[in-house]
XYZ file of N, CA and C in Angstrom:
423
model
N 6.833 -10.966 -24.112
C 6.288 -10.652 -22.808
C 5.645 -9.273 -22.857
N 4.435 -9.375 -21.913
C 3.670 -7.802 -22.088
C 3.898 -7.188 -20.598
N 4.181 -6.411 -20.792
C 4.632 -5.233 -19.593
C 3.516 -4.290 -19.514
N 2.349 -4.530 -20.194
C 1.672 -3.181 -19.916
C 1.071 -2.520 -18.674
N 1.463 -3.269 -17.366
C 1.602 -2.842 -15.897
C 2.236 -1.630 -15.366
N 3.977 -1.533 -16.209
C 3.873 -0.622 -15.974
C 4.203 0.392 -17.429
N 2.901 0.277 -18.239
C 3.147 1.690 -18.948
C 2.915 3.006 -18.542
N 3.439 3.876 -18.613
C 2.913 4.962 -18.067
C 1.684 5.481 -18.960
N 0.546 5.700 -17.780
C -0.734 6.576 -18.723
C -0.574 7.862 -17.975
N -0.997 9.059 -18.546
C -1.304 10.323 -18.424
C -2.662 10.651 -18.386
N -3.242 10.854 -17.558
C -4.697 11.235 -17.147
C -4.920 12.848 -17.773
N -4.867 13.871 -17.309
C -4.509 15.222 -17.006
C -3.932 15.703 -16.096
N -3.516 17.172 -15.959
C -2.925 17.234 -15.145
C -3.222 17.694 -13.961
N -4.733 17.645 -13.656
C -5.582 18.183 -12.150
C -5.444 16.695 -11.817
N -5.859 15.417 -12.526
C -5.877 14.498 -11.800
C -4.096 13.650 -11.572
N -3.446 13.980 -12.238
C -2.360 13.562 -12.114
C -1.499 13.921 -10.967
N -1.613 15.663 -10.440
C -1.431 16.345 -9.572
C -2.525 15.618 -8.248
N -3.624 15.151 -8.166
C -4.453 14.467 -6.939
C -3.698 13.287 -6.623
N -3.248 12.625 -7.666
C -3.348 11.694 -7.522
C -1.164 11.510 -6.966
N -0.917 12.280 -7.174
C 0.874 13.007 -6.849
C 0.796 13.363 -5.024
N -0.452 14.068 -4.839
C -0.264 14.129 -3.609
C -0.906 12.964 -2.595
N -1.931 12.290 -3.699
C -1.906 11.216 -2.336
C -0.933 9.926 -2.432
N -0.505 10.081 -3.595
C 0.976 8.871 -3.279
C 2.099 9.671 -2.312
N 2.335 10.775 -2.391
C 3.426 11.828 -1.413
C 2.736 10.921 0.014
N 1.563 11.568 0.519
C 1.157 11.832 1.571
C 1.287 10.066 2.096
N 0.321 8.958 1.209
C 0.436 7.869 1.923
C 1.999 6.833 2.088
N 2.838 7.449 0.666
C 4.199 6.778 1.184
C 5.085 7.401 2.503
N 4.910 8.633 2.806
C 5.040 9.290 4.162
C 4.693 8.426 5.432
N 3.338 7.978 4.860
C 2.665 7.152 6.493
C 3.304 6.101 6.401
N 3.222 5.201 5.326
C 4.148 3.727 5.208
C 5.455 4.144 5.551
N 6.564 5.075 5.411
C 7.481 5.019 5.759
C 7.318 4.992 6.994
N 6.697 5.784 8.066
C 6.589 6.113 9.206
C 6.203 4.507 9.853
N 5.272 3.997 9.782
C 4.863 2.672 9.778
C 5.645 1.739 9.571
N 6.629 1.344 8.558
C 7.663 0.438 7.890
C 8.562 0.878 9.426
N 9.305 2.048 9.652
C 10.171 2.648 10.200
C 10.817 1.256 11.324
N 9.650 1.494 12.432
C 9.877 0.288 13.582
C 10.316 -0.681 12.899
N 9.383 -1.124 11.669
C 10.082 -2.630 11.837
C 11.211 -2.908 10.326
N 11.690 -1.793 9.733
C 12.919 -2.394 9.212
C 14.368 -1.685 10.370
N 13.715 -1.202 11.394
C 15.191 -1.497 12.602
C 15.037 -2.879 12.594
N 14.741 -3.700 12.878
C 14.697 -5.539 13.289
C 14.001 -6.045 12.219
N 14.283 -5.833 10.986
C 13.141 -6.663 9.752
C 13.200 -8.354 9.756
N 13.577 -8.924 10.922
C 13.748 -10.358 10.534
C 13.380 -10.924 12.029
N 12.514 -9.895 13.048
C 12.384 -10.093 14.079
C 11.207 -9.031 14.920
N 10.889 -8.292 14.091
C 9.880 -7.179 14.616
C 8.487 -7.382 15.157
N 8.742 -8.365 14.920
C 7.423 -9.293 15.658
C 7.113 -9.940 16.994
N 8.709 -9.612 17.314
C 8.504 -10.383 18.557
C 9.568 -11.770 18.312
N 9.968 -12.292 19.479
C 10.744 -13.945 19.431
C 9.167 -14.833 19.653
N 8.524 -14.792 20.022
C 7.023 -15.781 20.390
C 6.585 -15.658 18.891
N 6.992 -14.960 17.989
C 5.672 -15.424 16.855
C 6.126 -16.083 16.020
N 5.108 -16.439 15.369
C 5.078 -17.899 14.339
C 5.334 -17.497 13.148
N 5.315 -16.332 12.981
C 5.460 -15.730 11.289
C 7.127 -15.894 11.057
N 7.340 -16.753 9.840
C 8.436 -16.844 10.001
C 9.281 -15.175 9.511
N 10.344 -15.472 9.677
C 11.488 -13.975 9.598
C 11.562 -13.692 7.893
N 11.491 -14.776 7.001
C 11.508 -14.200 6.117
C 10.216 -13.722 5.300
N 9.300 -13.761 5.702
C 7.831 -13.152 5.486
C 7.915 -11.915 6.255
N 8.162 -11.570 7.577
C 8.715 -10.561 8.622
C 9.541 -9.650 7.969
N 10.453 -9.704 7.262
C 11.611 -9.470 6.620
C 10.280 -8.487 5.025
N 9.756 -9.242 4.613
C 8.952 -8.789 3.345
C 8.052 -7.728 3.462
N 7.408 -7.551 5.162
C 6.378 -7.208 5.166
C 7.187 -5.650 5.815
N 8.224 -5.837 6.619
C 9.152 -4.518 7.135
C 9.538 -3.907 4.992
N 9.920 -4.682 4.328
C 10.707 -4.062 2.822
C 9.505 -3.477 2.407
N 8.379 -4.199 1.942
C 7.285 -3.659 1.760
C 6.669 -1.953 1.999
N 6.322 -1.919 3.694
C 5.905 -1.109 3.890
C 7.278 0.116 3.745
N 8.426 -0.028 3.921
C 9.009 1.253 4.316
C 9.849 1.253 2.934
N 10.152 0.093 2.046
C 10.633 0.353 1.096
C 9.786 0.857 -0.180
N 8.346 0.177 -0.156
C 7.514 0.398 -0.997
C 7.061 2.588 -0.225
N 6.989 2.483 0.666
C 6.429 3.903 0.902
C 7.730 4.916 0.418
N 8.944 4.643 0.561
C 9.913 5.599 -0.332
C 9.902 5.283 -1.653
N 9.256 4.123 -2.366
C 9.194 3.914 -4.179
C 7.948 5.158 -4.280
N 6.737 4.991 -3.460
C 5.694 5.800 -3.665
C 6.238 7.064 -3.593
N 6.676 7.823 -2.384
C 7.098 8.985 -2.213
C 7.926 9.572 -3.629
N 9.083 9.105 -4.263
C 9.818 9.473 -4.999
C 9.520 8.752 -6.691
N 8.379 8.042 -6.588
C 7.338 7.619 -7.818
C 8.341 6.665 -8.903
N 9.219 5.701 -8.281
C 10.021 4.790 -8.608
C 8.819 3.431 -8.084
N 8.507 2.983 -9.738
C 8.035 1.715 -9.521
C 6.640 1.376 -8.762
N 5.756 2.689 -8.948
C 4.775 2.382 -7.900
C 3.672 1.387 -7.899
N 3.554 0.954 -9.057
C 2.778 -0.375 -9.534
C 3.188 -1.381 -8.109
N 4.681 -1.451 -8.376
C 4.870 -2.799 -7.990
C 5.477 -2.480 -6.648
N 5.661 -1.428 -6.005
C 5.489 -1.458 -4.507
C 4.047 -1.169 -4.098
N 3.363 -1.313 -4.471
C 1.787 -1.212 -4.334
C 1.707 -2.686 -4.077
N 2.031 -3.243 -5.030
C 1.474 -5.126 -5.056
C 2.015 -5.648 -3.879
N 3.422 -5.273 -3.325
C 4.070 -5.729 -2.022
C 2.862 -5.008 -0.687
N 2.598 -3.796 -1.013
C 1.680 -3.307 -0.120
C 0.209 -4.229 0.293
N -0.355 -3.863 -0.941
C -1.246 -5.027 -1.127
C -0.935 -6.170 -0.293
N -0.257 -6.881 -0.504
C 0.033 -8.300 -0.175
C 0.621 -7.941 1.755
N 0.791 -7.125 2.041
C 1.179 -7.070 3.292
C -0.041 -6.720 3.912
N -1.234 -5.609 3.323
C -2.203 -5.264 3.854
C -3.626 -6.608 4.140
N -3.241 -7.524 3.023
C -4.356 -8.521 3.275
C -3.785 -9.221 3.992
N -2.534 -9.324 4.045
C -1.929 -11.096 5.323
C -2.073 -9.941 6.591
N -1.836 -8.630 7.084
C -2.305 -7.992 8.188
C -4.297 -8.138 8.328
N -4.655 -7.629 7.657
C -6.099 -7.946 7.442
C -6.361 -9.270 8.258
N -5.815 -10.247 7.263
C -6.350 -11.309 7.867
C -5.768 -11.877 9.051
N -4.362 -11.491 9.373
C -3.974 -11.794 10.934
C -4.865 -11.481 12.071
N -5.426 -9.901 11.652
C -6.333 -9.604 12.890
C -7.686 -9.743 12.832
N -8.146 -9.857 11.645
C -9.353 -10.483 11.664
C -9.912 -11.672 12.163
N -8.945 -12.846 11.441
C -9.333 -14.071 11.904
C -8.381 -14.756 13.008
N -7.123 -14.263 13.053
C -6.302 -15.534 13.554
C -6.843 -14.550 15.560
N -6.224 -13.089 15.312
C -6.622 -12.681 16.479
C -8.260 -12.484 16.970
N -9.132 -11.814 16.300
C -10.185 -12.092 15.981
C -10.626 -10.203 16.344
N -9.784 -9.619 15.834
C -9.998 -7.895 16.451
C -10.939 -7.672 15.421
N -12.202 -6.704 15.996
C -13.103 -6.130 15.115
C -12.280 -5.190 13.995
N -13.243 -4.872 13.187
C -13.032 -4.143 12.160
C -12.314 -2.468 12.510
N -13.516 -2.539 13.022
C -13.323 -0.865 13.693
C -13.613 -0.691 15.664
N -11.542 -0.575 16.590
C -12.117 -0.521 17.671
C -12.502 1.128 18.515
N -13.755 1.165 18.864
C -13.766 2.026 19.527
C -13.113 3.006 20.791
N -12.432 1.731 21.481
C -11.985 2.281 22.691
C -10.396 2.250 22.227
N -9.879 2.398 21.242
C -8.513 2.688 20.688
C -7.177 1.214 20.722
N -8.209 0.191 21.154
C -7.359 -1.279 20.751
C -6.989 -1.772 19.444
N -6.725 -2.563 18.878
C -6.279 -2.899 17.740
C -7.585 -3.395 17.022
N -7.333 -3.388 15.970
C -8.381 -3.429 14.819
C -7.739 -3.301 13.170
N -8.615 -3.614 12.318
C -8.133 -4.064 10.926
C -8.606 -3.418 9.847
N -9.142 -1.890 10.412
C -9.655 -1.479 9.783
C -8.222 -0.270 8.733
N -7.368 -0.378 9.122
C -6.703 0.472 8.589
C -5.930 -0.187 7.156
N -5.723 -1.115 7.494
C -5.598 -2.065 6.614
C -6.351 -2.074 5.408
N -7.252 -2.191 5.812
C -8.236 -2.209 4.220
C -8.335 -0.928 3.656
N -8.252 0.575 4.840
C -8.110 1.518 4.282
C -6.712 1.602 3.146
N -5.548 0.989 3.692
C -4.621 1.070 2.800
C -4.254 0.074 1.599
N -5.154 -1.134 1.684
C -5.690 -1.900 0.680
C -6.127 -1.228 -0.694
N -7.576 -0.705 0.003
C -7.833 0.708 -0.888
C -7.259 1.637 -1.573
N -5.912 1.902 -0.582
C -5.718 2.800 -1.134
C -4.518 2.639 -2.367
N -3.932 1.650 -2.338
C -2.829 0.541 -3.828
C -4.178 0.668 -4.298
N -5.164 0.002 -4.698
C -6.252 -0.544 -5.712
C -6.328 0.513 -6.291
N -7.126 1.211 -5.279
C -8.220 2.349 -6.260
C -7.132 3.899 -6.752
N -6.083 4.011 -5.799
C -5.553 5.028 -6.054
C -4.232 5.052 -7.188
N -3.636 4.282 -6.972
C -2.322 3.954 -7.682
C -2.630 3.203 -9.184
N -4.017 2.929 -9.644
C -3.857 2.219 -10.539
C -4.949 2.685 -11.253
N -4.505 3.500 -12.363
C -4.865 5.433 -13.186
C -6.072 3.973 -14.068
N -6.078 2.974 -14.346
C -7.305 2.506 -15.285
C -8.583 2.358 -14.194
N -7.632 2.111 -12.828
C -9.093 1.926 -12.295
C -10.336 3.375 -11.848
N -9.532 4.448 -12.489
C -9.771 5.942 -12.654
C -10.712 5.724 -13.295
N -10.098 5.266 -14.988
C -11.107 5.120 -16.019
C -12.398 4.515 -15.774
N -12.291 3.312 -14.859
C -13.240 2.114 -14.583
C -14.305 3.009 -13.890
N -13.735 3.823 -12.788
C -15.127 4.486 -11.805
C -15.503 5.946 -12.756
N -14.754 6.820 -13.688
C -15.266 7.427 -13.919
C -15.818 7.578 -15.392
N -15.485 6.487 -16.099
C -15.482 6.163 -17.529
C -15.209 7.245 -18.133
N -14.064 7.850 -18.075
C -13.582 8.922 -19.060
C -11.741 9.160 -18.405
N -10.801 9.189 -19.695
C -9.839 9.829 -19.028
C -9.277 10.951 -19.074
N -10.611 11.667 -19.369
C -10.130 13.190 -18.789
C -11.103 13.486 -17.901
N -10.258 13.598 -16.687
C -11.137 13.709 -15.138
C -11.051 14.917 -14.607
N -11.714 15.274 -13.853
C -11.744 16.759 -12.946
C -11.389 17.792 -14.206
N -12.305 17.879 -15.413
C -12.195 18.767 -16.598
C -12.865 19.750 -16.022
């Protein structure tokens, strides 16, 4: 079996340090975010919704468990992938099933944050896709 998901790579240490504070800063917000709903993780949704409790249950572990793996840099590959996976089934809850624009102006719900934090597992947490946009891995030399 190949594990090379999570090998550790070493960039340098200006980008290693960028890239330290925006896992700090965004597992902070996911905790804050997770917070509400692992008080009731099998119900935070409400009794009316259709999502069942144990998807409910994944998406509360996810955000507040995956944002303390980020914060304290235990496993961040793979609380990223739980992130991920919570940010596109949110994505697509309010996109299509509710039908909320992308971006709302007058401060209603919208799906745009979502993809911001989509973004931010992809492009930030995952040091090859460094390599990919800047084709070199020694960055900010």
């Amino acid at each position: 079996m190949n594990f090379d998901i999570f090998k550790n790579e070493t960039l340098n240490i200006k980008a290693d340090i960028a890239i330290l504070i925006a896992r700090v800063i965004c597992g902070y917000a996911f905790i804050l975010h997770g917070w509400g709903k692992i008080q009731d993780p099998l119900h935070w949704m409400g009794p009316d919704s259709s999502v069942p409790s144990f998807f409910q249950f994944l998406a509360a572990l996810s955000e507040f468990g995956g944002g303390i793996a980020w914060v304290i840099g235990l496993l961040t590959r793979l609380a990223s992938f739980g992130i991920v996976c919570t940010m596109i089934v949110a994505a697509y809850f309010h996109s299509v099933i509710l039908g909320d624009s992308f971006i709302n102006l007058t401060g209603g719900r919208s799906y745009e944050l979502a993809g911001v934090f989509f973004y931010d597992c992809i492009g930030i947490f995952d040091r090859r896709s460094w390599k990919i946009l800047f084709g070199s891995k020694n960055l900010w030399k």
